[in-house]
Short mmCIF file of N, CA and C in Angstrom, two decimals:
data_model
loop_
_atom_site.label_atom_id
_atom_site.label_comp_id
_atom_site.label_asym_id
_atom_site.label_seq_id
_atom_site.Cartn_x
_atom_site.Cartn_y
_atom_site.Cartn_z
N UNK A 4 17.87 95.51 66.64
CA UNK A 4 16.52 95.77 66.18
C UNK A 4 16.51 96.13 64.70
N UNK A 5 17.53 96.91 64.30
CA UNK A 5 17.60 97.30 62.89
C UNK A 5 17.76 96.06 61.99
N UNK A 6 18.60 95.14 62.37
CA UNK A 6 18.84 93.96 61.55
C UNK A 6 17.57 93.14 61.37
N UNK A 7 16.74 93.09 62.44
CA UNK A 7 15.48 92.35 62.33
C UNK A 7 14.58 93.00 61.31
N UNK A 8 14.51 94.30 61.33
CA UNK A 8 13.66 95.03 60.38
C UNK A 8 14.17 94.84 58.96
N UNK A 9 15.47 94.90 58.77
CA UNK A 9 16.06 94.74 57.43
C UNK A 9 15.79 93.32 56.91
N UNK A 10 15.95 92.33 57.79
CA UNK A 10 15.67 90.96 57.38
C UNK A 10 14.21 90.77 57.01
N UNK A 11 13.30 91.40 57.83
CA UNK A 11 11.87 91.28 57.58
C UNK A 11 11.49 91.91 56.24
N UNK A 12 12.09 93.07 55.94
CA UNK A 12 11.83 93.73 54.66
C UNK A 12 12.39 92.89 53.51
N UNK A 13 13.56 92.32 53.72
CA UNK A 13 14.18 91.49 52.68
C UNK A 13 13.32 90.27 52.39
N UNK A 14 12.77 89.66 53.48
CA UNK A 14 11.91 88.49 53.25
C UNK A 14 10.62 88.89 52.54
N UNK A 15 10.07 90.05 52.88
CA UNK A 15 8.85 90.52 52.19
C UNK A 15 9.15 90.76 50.72
N UNK A 16 10.27 91.39 50.44
CA UNK A 16 10.65 91.64 49.04
C UNK A 16 10.85 90.33 48.29
N UNK A 17 11.46 89.36 48.96
CA UNK A 17 11.68 88.07 48.30
C UNK A 17 10.36 87.37 48.05
N UNK A 18 9.41 87.52 49.00
CA UNK A 18 8.11 86.88 48.83
C UNK A 18 7.38 87.47 47.63
N UNK A 19 7.40 88.76 47.53
CA UNK A 19 6.70 89.41 46.41
C UNK A 19 7.57 89.47 45.16
N UNK A 20 8.84 89.19 45.31
CA UNK A 20 9.81 89.19 44.20
C UNK A 20 9.75 90.50 43.41
N UNK A 21 9.74 91.60 44.17
CA UNK A 21 9.74 92.89 43.51
C UNK A 21 11.11 93.22 42.97
N UNK A 22 12.16 92.72 43.62
CA UNK A 22 13.52 92.95 43.15
C UNK A 22 13.97 91.69 42.43
N UNK A 23 14.24 91.76 41.11
CA UNK A 23 14.58 90.55 40.36
C UNK A 23 15.88 89.90 40.81
N UNK A 24 16.83 90.67 41.32
CA UNK A 24 18.10 90.10 41.77
C UNK A 24 17.87 89.12 42.91
N UNK A 25 17.00 89.49 43.85
CA UNK A 25 16.69 88.59 44.96
C UNK A 25 16.02 87.33 44.44
N UNK A 26 15.13 87.49 43.47
CA UNK A 26 14.37 86.35 42.96
C UNK A 26 15.30 85.35 42.28
N UNK A 27 16.28 85.86 41.50
CA UNK A 27 17.18 84.97 40.80
C UNK A 27 18.11 84.23 41.75
N UNK A 28 18.56 84.91 42.77
CA UNK A 28 19.48 84.29 43.71
C UNK A 28 18.78 83.28 44.60
N UNK A 29 17.50 83.50 44.88
CA UNK A 29 16.81 82.63 45.83
C UNK A 29 16.47 81.27 45.24
N UNK A 30 16.35 81.18 43.91
CA UNK A 30 16.00 79.88 43.33
C UNK A 30 17.24 79.00 43.28
N UNK A 31 17.18 77.90 44.00
CA UNK A 31 18.35 77.02 43.99
C UNK A 31 18.43 76.25 42.67
N UNK A 32 19.64 76.11 42.14
CA UNK A 32 19.82 75.36 40.89
C UNK A 32 20.28 73.96 41.25
N UNK A 33 19.50 72.99 40.83
CA UNK A 33 19.85 71.60 41.09
C UNK A 33 20.63 71.09 39.88
N UNK A 34 21.86 70.66 40.08
CA UNK A 34 22.63 70.18 38.92
C UNK A 34 22.03 68.88 38.38
N UNK A 35 21.77 68.86 37.10
CA UNK A 35 21.20 67.68 36.46
C UNK A 35 22.35 66.89 35.86
N UNK A 36 22.59 65.70 36.41
CA UNK A 36 23.66 64.86 35.90
C UNK A 36 23.14 64.05 34.73
N UNK A 37 23.90 63.96 33.67
CA UNK A 37 23.45 63.13 32.55
C UNK A 37 23.41 61.66 32.98
N UNK A 38 22.45 60.96 32.43
CA UNK A 38 22.30 59.55 32.81
C UNK A 38 23.43 58.73 32.22
N UNK A 39 23.84 57.74 32.99
CA UNK A 39 24.91 56.86 32.50
C UNK A 39 24.34 55.88 31.49
N UNK A 40 25.23 55.20 30.79
CA UNK A 40 24.80 54.25 29.77
C UNK A 40 23.98 53.12 30.39
N UNK A 41 24.39 52.68 31.60
CA UNK A 41 23.65 51.61 32.28
C UNK A 41 22.23 52.04 32.62
N UNK A 42 22.08 53.28 33.09
CA UNK A 42 20.75 53.78 33.43
C UNK A 42 19.87 53.87 32.19
N UNK A 43 20.46 54.33 31.08
CA UNK A 43 19.69 54.43 29.83
C UNK A 43 19.26 53.05 29.35
N UNK A 44 20.18 52.08 29.41
CA UNK A 44 19.83 50.72 29.01
C UNK A 44 18.75 50.15 29.91
N UNK A 45 18.86 50.45 31.22
CA UNK A 45 17.86 49.99 32.18
C UNK A 45 16.48 50.53 31.80
N UNK A 46 16.42 51.83 31.51
CA UNK A 46 15.13 52.44 31.14
C UNK A 46 14.58 51.84 29.85
N UNK A 47 15.47 51.63 28.85
CA UNK A 47 15.02 51.07 27.58
C UNK A 47 14.46 49.67 27.77
N UNK A 48 15.16 48.84 28.56
CA UNK A 48 14.70 47.47 28.78
C UNK A 48 13.39 47.45 29.55
N UNK A 49 13.28 48.31 30.55
CA UNK A 49 12.02 48.37 31.32
C UNK A 49 10.87 48.82 30.43
N UNK A 50 11.14 49.77 29.52
CA UNK A 50 10.09 50.24 28.62
C UNK A 50 9.69 49.12 27.64
N UNK A 51 10.68 48.39 27.12
CA UNK A 51 10.40 47.30 26.18
C UNK A 51 9.56 46.21 26.84
N UNK A 52 9.95 45.83 28.05
CA UNK A 52 9.26 44.73 28.74
C UNK A 52 8.08 45.21 29.59
N UNK A 53 7.86 46.53 29.62
CA UNK A 53 6.77 47.14 30.40
C UNK A 53 6.87 46.76 31.89
N UNK A 54 8.09 46.94 32.43
CA UNK A 54 8.32 46.65 33.85
C UNK A 54 8.36 47.99 34.58
N UNK A 55 7.58 48.14 35.67
CA UNK A 55 7.62 49.41 36.41
C UNK A 55 8.94 49.57 37.16
N UNK A 56 9.17 50.80 37.63
CA UNK A 56 10.39 51.08 38.40
C UNK A 56 10.39 50.27 39.69
N UNK A 57 11.57 50.01 40.19
CA UNK A 57 11.69 49.27 41.44
C UNK A 57 12.28 47.89 41.20
N UNK A 58 12.18 47.08 42.24
CA UNK A 58 12.78 45.76 42.17
C UNK A 58 11.90 44.80 41.39
N UNK A 59 12.54 43.92 40.62
CA UNK A 59 11.80 42.94 39.84
C UNK A 59 11.75 41.65 40.66
N UNK A 60 10.53 41.21 40.98
CA UNK A 60 10.38 40.04 41.83
C UNK A 60 10.18 38.76 41.03
N UNK A 61 9.50 38.86 39.91
CA UNK A 61 9.18 37.64 39.15
C UNK A 61 10.43 37.13 38.44
N UNK A 62 10.75 35.86 38.63
CA UNK A 62 11.96 35.31 38.01
C UNK A 62 11.91 35.36 36.48
N UNK A 63 10.72 35.14 35.91
CA UNK A 63 10.58 35.16 34.45
C UNK A 63 10.93 36.55 33.90
N UNK A 64 10.35 37.58 34.54
CA UNK A 64 10.63 38.95 34.09
C UNK A 64 12.09 39.31 34.32
N UNK A 65 12.64 38.82 35.43
CA UNK A 65 14.03 39.11 35.75
C UNK A 65 14.96 38.53 34.69
N UNK A 66 14.69 37.29 34.28
CA UNK A 66 15.55 36.67 33.26
C UNK A 66 15.41 37.41 31.93
N UNK A 67 14.17 37.81 31.58
CA UNK A 67 13.95 38.58 30.34
C UNK A 67 14.70 39.91 30.40
N UNK A 68 14.61 40.56 31.56
CA UNK A 68 15.25 41.86 31.76
C UNK A 68 16.77 41.73 31.63
N UNK A 69 17.34 40.69 32.26
CA UNK A 69 18.79 40.47 32.17
C UNK A 69 19.22 40.18 30.75
N UNK A 70 18.42 39.37 30.03
CA UNK A 70 18.74 39.06 28.64
C UNK A 70 18.72 40.34 27.79
N UNK A 71 17.74 41.19 28.06
CA UNK A 71 17.64 42.47 27.33
C UNK A 71 18.87 43.33 27.62
N UNK A 72 19.25 43.42 28.90
CA UNK A 72 20.44 44.22 29.26
C UNK A 72 21.70 43.68 28.59
N UNK A 73 21.86 42.35 28.61
CA UNK A 73 23.04 41.75 27.98
C UNK A 73 23.07 42.05 26.49
N UNK A 74 21.91 41.97 25.84
CA UNK A 74 21.83 42.26 24.40
C UNK A 74 22.24 43.71 24.13
N UNK A 75 21.73 44.63 24.97
CA UNK A 75 22.06 46.05 24.80
C UNK A 75 23.56 46.27 24.98
N UNK A 76 24.15 45.61 25.99
CA UNK A 76 25.58 45.76 26.24
C UNK A 76 26.40 45.24 25.05
N UNK A 77 25.95 44.09 24.50
CA UNK A 77 26.65 43.53 23.35
C UNK A 77 26.55 44.46 22.15
N UNK A 78 25.37 45.07 21.97
CA UNK A 78 25.20 46.01 20.86
C UNK A 78 26.14 47.20 21.00
N UNK A 79 26.21 47.73 22.23
CA UNK A 79 27.10 48.88 22.49
C UNK A 79 28.55 48.48 22.23
N UNK A 80 28.93 47.28 22.71
CA UNK A 80 30.31 46.81 22.53
C UNK A 80 30.61 46.62 21.04
N UNK A 81 29.65 46.06 20.31
CA UNK A 81 29.84 45.86 18.87
C UNK A 81 30.02 47.20 18.15
N UNK A 82 29.23 48.20 18.56
CA UNK A 82 29.36 49.53 17.95
C UNK A 82 30.74 50.12 18.23
N UNK A 83 31.19 49.96 19.49
CA UNK A 83 32.51 50.48 19.86
C UNK A 83 33.61 49.78 19.05
N UNK A 84 33.50 48.44 18.97
CA UNK A 84 34.49 47.67 18.22
C UNK A 84 34.51 48.08 16.76
N UNK A 85 33.32 48.28 16.19
CA UNK A 85 33.24 48.69 14.79
C UNK A 85 33.87 50.06 14.60
N UNK A 86 33.61 50.97 15.55
CA UNK A 86 34.20 52.31 15.46
C UNK A 86 35.72 52.24 15.56
N UNK A 87 36.20 51.39 16.48
CA UNK A 87 37.65 51.25 16.64
C UNK A 87 38.27 50.66 15.39
N UNK A 88 37.62 49.62 14.83
CA UNK A 88 38.13 49.00 13.60
C UNK A 88 38.16 49.99 12.46
N UNK A 89 37.08 50.78 12.36
CA UNK A 89 37.02 51.78 11.29
C UNK A 89 38.13 52.79 11.46
N UNK A 90 38.34 53.22 12.70
CA UNK A 90 39.40 54.19 12.98
C UNK A 90 40.76 53.60 12.65
N UNK A 91 40.97 52.33 13.06
CA UNK A 91 42.25 51.68 12.79
C UNK A 91 42.47 51.50 11.30
N UNK A 92 41.40 51.10 10.59
CA UNK A 92 41.55 50.86 9.15
C UNK A 92 41.87 52.15 8.41
N UNK A 93 41.20 53.26 8.80
CA UNK A 93 41.51 54.53 8.14
C UNK A 93 42.92 54.98 8.49
N UNK A 94 43.30 54.78 9.76
CA UNK A 94 44.65 55.18 10.18
C UNK A 94 45.69 54.33 9.45
N UNK A 95 45.45 53.03 9.36
CA UNK A 95 46.43 52.17 8.70
C UNK A 95 46.47 52.46 7.20
N UNK A 96 45.31 52.82 6.63
CA UNK A 96 45.31 53.18 5.22
C UNK A 96 46.11 54.46 5.00
N UNK A 97 45.96 55.41 5.92
CA UNK A 97 46.73 56.64 5.82
C UNK A 97 48.22 56.37 5.96
N UNK A 98 48.56 55.46 6.89
CA UNK A 98 49.97 55.13 7.09
C UNK A 98 50.51 54.31 5.93
N UNK A 99 49.64 53.49 5.33
CA UNK A 99 50.09 52.61 4.26
C UNK A 99 50.34 53.37 2.95
N UNK A 100 49.71 54.53 2.78
CA UNK A 100 49.88 55.28 1.53
C UNK A 100 51.35 55.58 1.22
N UNK A 101 52.08 56.21 2.16
CA UNK A 101 53.49 56.47 1.85
C UNK A 101 54.28 55.18 1.68
N UNK A 102 53.91 54.16 2.46
CA UNK A 102 54.62 52.88 2.36
C UNK A 102 54.41 52.28 0.98
N UNK A 103 53.15 52.30 0.52
CA UNK A 103 52.85 51.77 -0.82
C UNK A 103 53.61 52.56 -1.88
N UNK A 104 53.65 53.87 -1.69
CA UNK A 104 54.37 54.72 -2.65
C UNK A 104 55.85 54.37 -2.65
N UNK A 105 56.40 54.14 -1.45
CA UNK A 105 57.81 53.76 -1.34
C UNK A 105 58.06 52.44 -2.04
N UNK A 106 57.15 51.48 -1.79
CA UNK A 106 57.30 50.17 -2.42
C UNK A 106 57.23 50.33 -3.94
N UNK A 107 56.26 51.13 -4.38
CA UNK A 107 56.11 51.34 -5.82
C UNK A 107 57.38 51.96 -6.41
N UNK A 108 57.87 52.99 -5.69
CA UNK A 108 59.09 53.65 -6.14
C UNK A 108 60.25 52.66 -6.15
N UNK A 109 60.34 51.88 -5.06
CA UNK A 109 61.41 50.88 -4.97
C UNK A 109 61.30 49.85 -6.06
N UNK A 110 60.07 49.42 -6.35
CA UNK A 110 59.91 48.41 -7.40
C UNK A 110 60.25 49.01 -8.76
N UNK A 111 59.91 50.30 -8.94
CA UNK A 111 60.29 50.96 -10.20
C UNK A 111 61.80 51.00 -10.33
N UNK A 112 62.44 51.37 -9.22
CA UNK A 112 63.90 51.45 -9.22
C UNK A 112 64.49 50.06 -9.50
N UNK A 113 63.89 49.05 -8.84
CA UNK A 113 64.37 47.69 -9.02
C UNK A 113 64.21 47.26 -10.47
N UNK A 114 63.05 47.58 -11.05
CA UNK A 114 62.82 47.21 -12.45
C UNK A 114 63.81 47.91 -13.36
N UNK A 115 64.04 49.21 -13.07
CA UNK A 115 64.99 49.96 -13.88
C UNK A 115 66.38 49.34 -13.77
N UNK A 116 66.75 49.00 -12.51
CA UNK A 116 68.06 48.37 -12.31
C UNK A 116 68.14 47.03 -13.03
N UNK A 117 67.04 46.28 -12.96
CA UNK A 117 67.02 44.99 -13.65
C UNK A 117 67.19 45.19 -15.15
N UNK A 118 66.49 46.18 -15.69
CA UNK A 118 66.60 46.40 -17.14
C UNK A 118 68.02 46.85 -17.50
N UNK A 119 68.62 47.71 -16.66
CA UNK A 119 70.00 48.13 -16.90
C UNK A 119 70.92 46.92 -16.84
N UNK A 120 70.69 46.06 -15.84
CA UNK A 120 71.50 44.86 -15.67
C UNK A 120 71.36 43.94 -16.89
N UNK A 121 70.08 43.77 -17.32
CA UNK A 121 69.86 42.93 -18.50
C UNK A 121 70.56 43.50 -19.73
N UNK A 122 70.44 44.82 -19.88
CA UNK A 122 71.08 45.47 -21.03
C UNK A 122 72.59 45.28 -20.99
N UNK A 123 73.16 45.43 -19.80
CA UNK A 123 74.62 45.27 -19.71
C UNK A 123 75.01 43.82 -19.98
N UNK A 124 74.22 42.88 -19.49
CA UNK A 124 74.49 41.47 -19.76
C UNK A 124 74.44 41.22 -21.27
N UNK A 125 73.39 41.75 -21.88
CA UNK A 125 73.22 41.57 -23.33
C UNK A 125 74.40 42.18 -24.09
N UNK A 126 74.79 43.37 -23.66
CA UNK A 126 75.91 44.06 -24.31
C UNK A 126 77.18 43.22 -24.17
N UNK A 127 77.39 42.71 -22.93
CA UNK A 127 78.58 41.87 -22.71
C UNK A 127 78.55 40.62 -23.58
N UNK A 128 77.37 40.01 -23.64
CA UNK A 128 77.25 38.82 -24.48
C UNK A 128 77.50 39.16 -25.95
N UNK A 129 76.93 40.29 -26.36
CA UNK A 129 77.13 40.72 -27.74
C UNK A 129 78.62 40.99 -28.01
N UNK A 130 79.24 41.64 -27.02
CA UNK A 130 80.67 41.93 -27.19
C UNK A 130 81.47 40.64 -27.28
N UNK A 131 81.12 39.70 -26.38
CA UNK A 131 81.82 38.41 -26.41
C UNK A 131 81.58 37.72 -27.75
N UNK A 132 80.32 37.74 -28.15
CA UNK A 132 79.99 37.08 -29.42
C UNK A 132 80.71 37.78 -30.57
N UNK A 133 80.73 39.10 -30.52
CA UNK A 133 81.41 39.86 -31.56
C UNK A 133 82.90 39.56 -31.57
N UNK A 134 83.47 39.47 -30.39
CA UNK A 134 84.89 39.17 -30.26
C UNK A 134 85.18 37.78 -30.84
N UNK A 135 84.29 36.84 -30.51
CA UNK A 135 84.48 35.49 -31.01
C UNK A 135 84.39 35.47 -32.53
N UNK A 136 83.37 36.14 -33.04
CA UNK A 136 83.22 36.15 -34.50
C UNK A 136 84.42 36.85 -35.14
N UNK A 137 84.86 37.92 -34.50
CA UNK A 137 86.01 38.64 -35.04
C UNK A 137 87.24 37.74 -35.04
N UNK A 138 87.43 37.03 -33.88
CA UNK A 138 88.58 36.13 -33.79
C UNK A 138 88.47 35.00 -34.81
N UNK A 139 87.26 34.50 -34.98
CA UNK A 139 87.04 33.44 -35.96
C UNK A 139 87.41 33.93 -37.37
N UNK A 140 86.89 35.14 -37.65
CA UNK A 140 87.17 35.74 -38.95
C UNK A 140 88.67 35.96 -39.12
N UNK A 141 89.34 36.43 -38.06
CA UNK A 141 90.77 36.72 -38.09
C UNK A 141 91.55 35.43 -38.29
N UNK A 142 91.12 34.37 -37.59
CA UNK A 142 91.78 33.08 -37.72
C UNK A 142 91.71 32.60 -39.17
N UNK A 143 90.53 32.76 -39.75
CA UNK A 143 90.38 32.35 -41.16
C UNK A 143 91.35 33.12 -42.05
N UNK A 144 91.46 34.39 -41.75
CA UNK A 144 92.36 35.22 -42.57
C UNK A 144 93.78 34.77 -42.42
N UNK A 145 94.14 34.39 -41.19
CA UNK A 145 95.51 33.95 -40.96
C UNK A 145 95.75 32.60 -41.62
N UNK A 146 94.78 31.70 -41.44
CA UNK A 146 94.95 30.35 -42.02
C UNK A 146 94.88 30.37 -43.54
N UNK A 147 93.94 31.13 -44.07
CA UNK A 147 93.81 31.21 -45.54
C UNK A 147 94.24 32.60 -45.96
N UNK A 148 95.40 32.73 -46.45
CA UNK A 148 95.85 34.05 -46.86
C UNK A 148 94.93 34.61 -47.94
N UNK A 149 94.89 35.88 -48.02
CA UNK A 149 93.99 36.54 -48.97
C UNK A 149 94.25 36.03 -50.38
N UNK A 150 93.19 35.78 -51.10
CA UNK A 150 93.29 35.17 -52.44
C UNK A 150 94.00 36.08 -53.42
N UNK A 151 93.79 37.35 -53.30
CA UNK A 151 94.36 38.28 -54.28
C UNK A 151 95.80 38.61 -54.03
N UNK A 152 96.27 38.35 -52.83
CA UNK A 152 97.64 38.76 -52.51
C UNK A 152 98.59 37.59 -52.69
N UNK A 153 98.62 37.00 -53.70
CA UNK A 153 99.56 35.89 -53.89
C UNK A 153 100.28 36.08 -55.21
N UNK A 154 101.05 35.12 -55.60
CA UNK A 154 101.79 35.23 -56.85
C UNK A 154 100.97 34.76 -57.94
#
């Protein structure tokens, strides 16, 4: 008997919502799921073509509706592809920076080595040329004795 009275008082309190705790607990919360991309596209196409909710019976409207949906899907795909390309291009640019720097450094090193190589070649050629001229000069001295050192 006591439980019946307690339940009856609790229901009266809930009806009048005198206790806020009861009022908050009694209201059921319905989870609102976000609409999927397909549902959003469906709503947009129906709004564009002014088609009411439900099944589309007219073939003409159905073909228009399908064309609209396909266009929306292509637009979404194009946006995704563009975002992916942009992401890839920025990532590859970030990755290419050190590579470009390495190439630049390597080319600098290569140029420096080439210039050192050229200088050494030039030096060797100069030395050879100098040696030849020296030998030529020496040969002349041997063949033609000095003019002043004679009798």
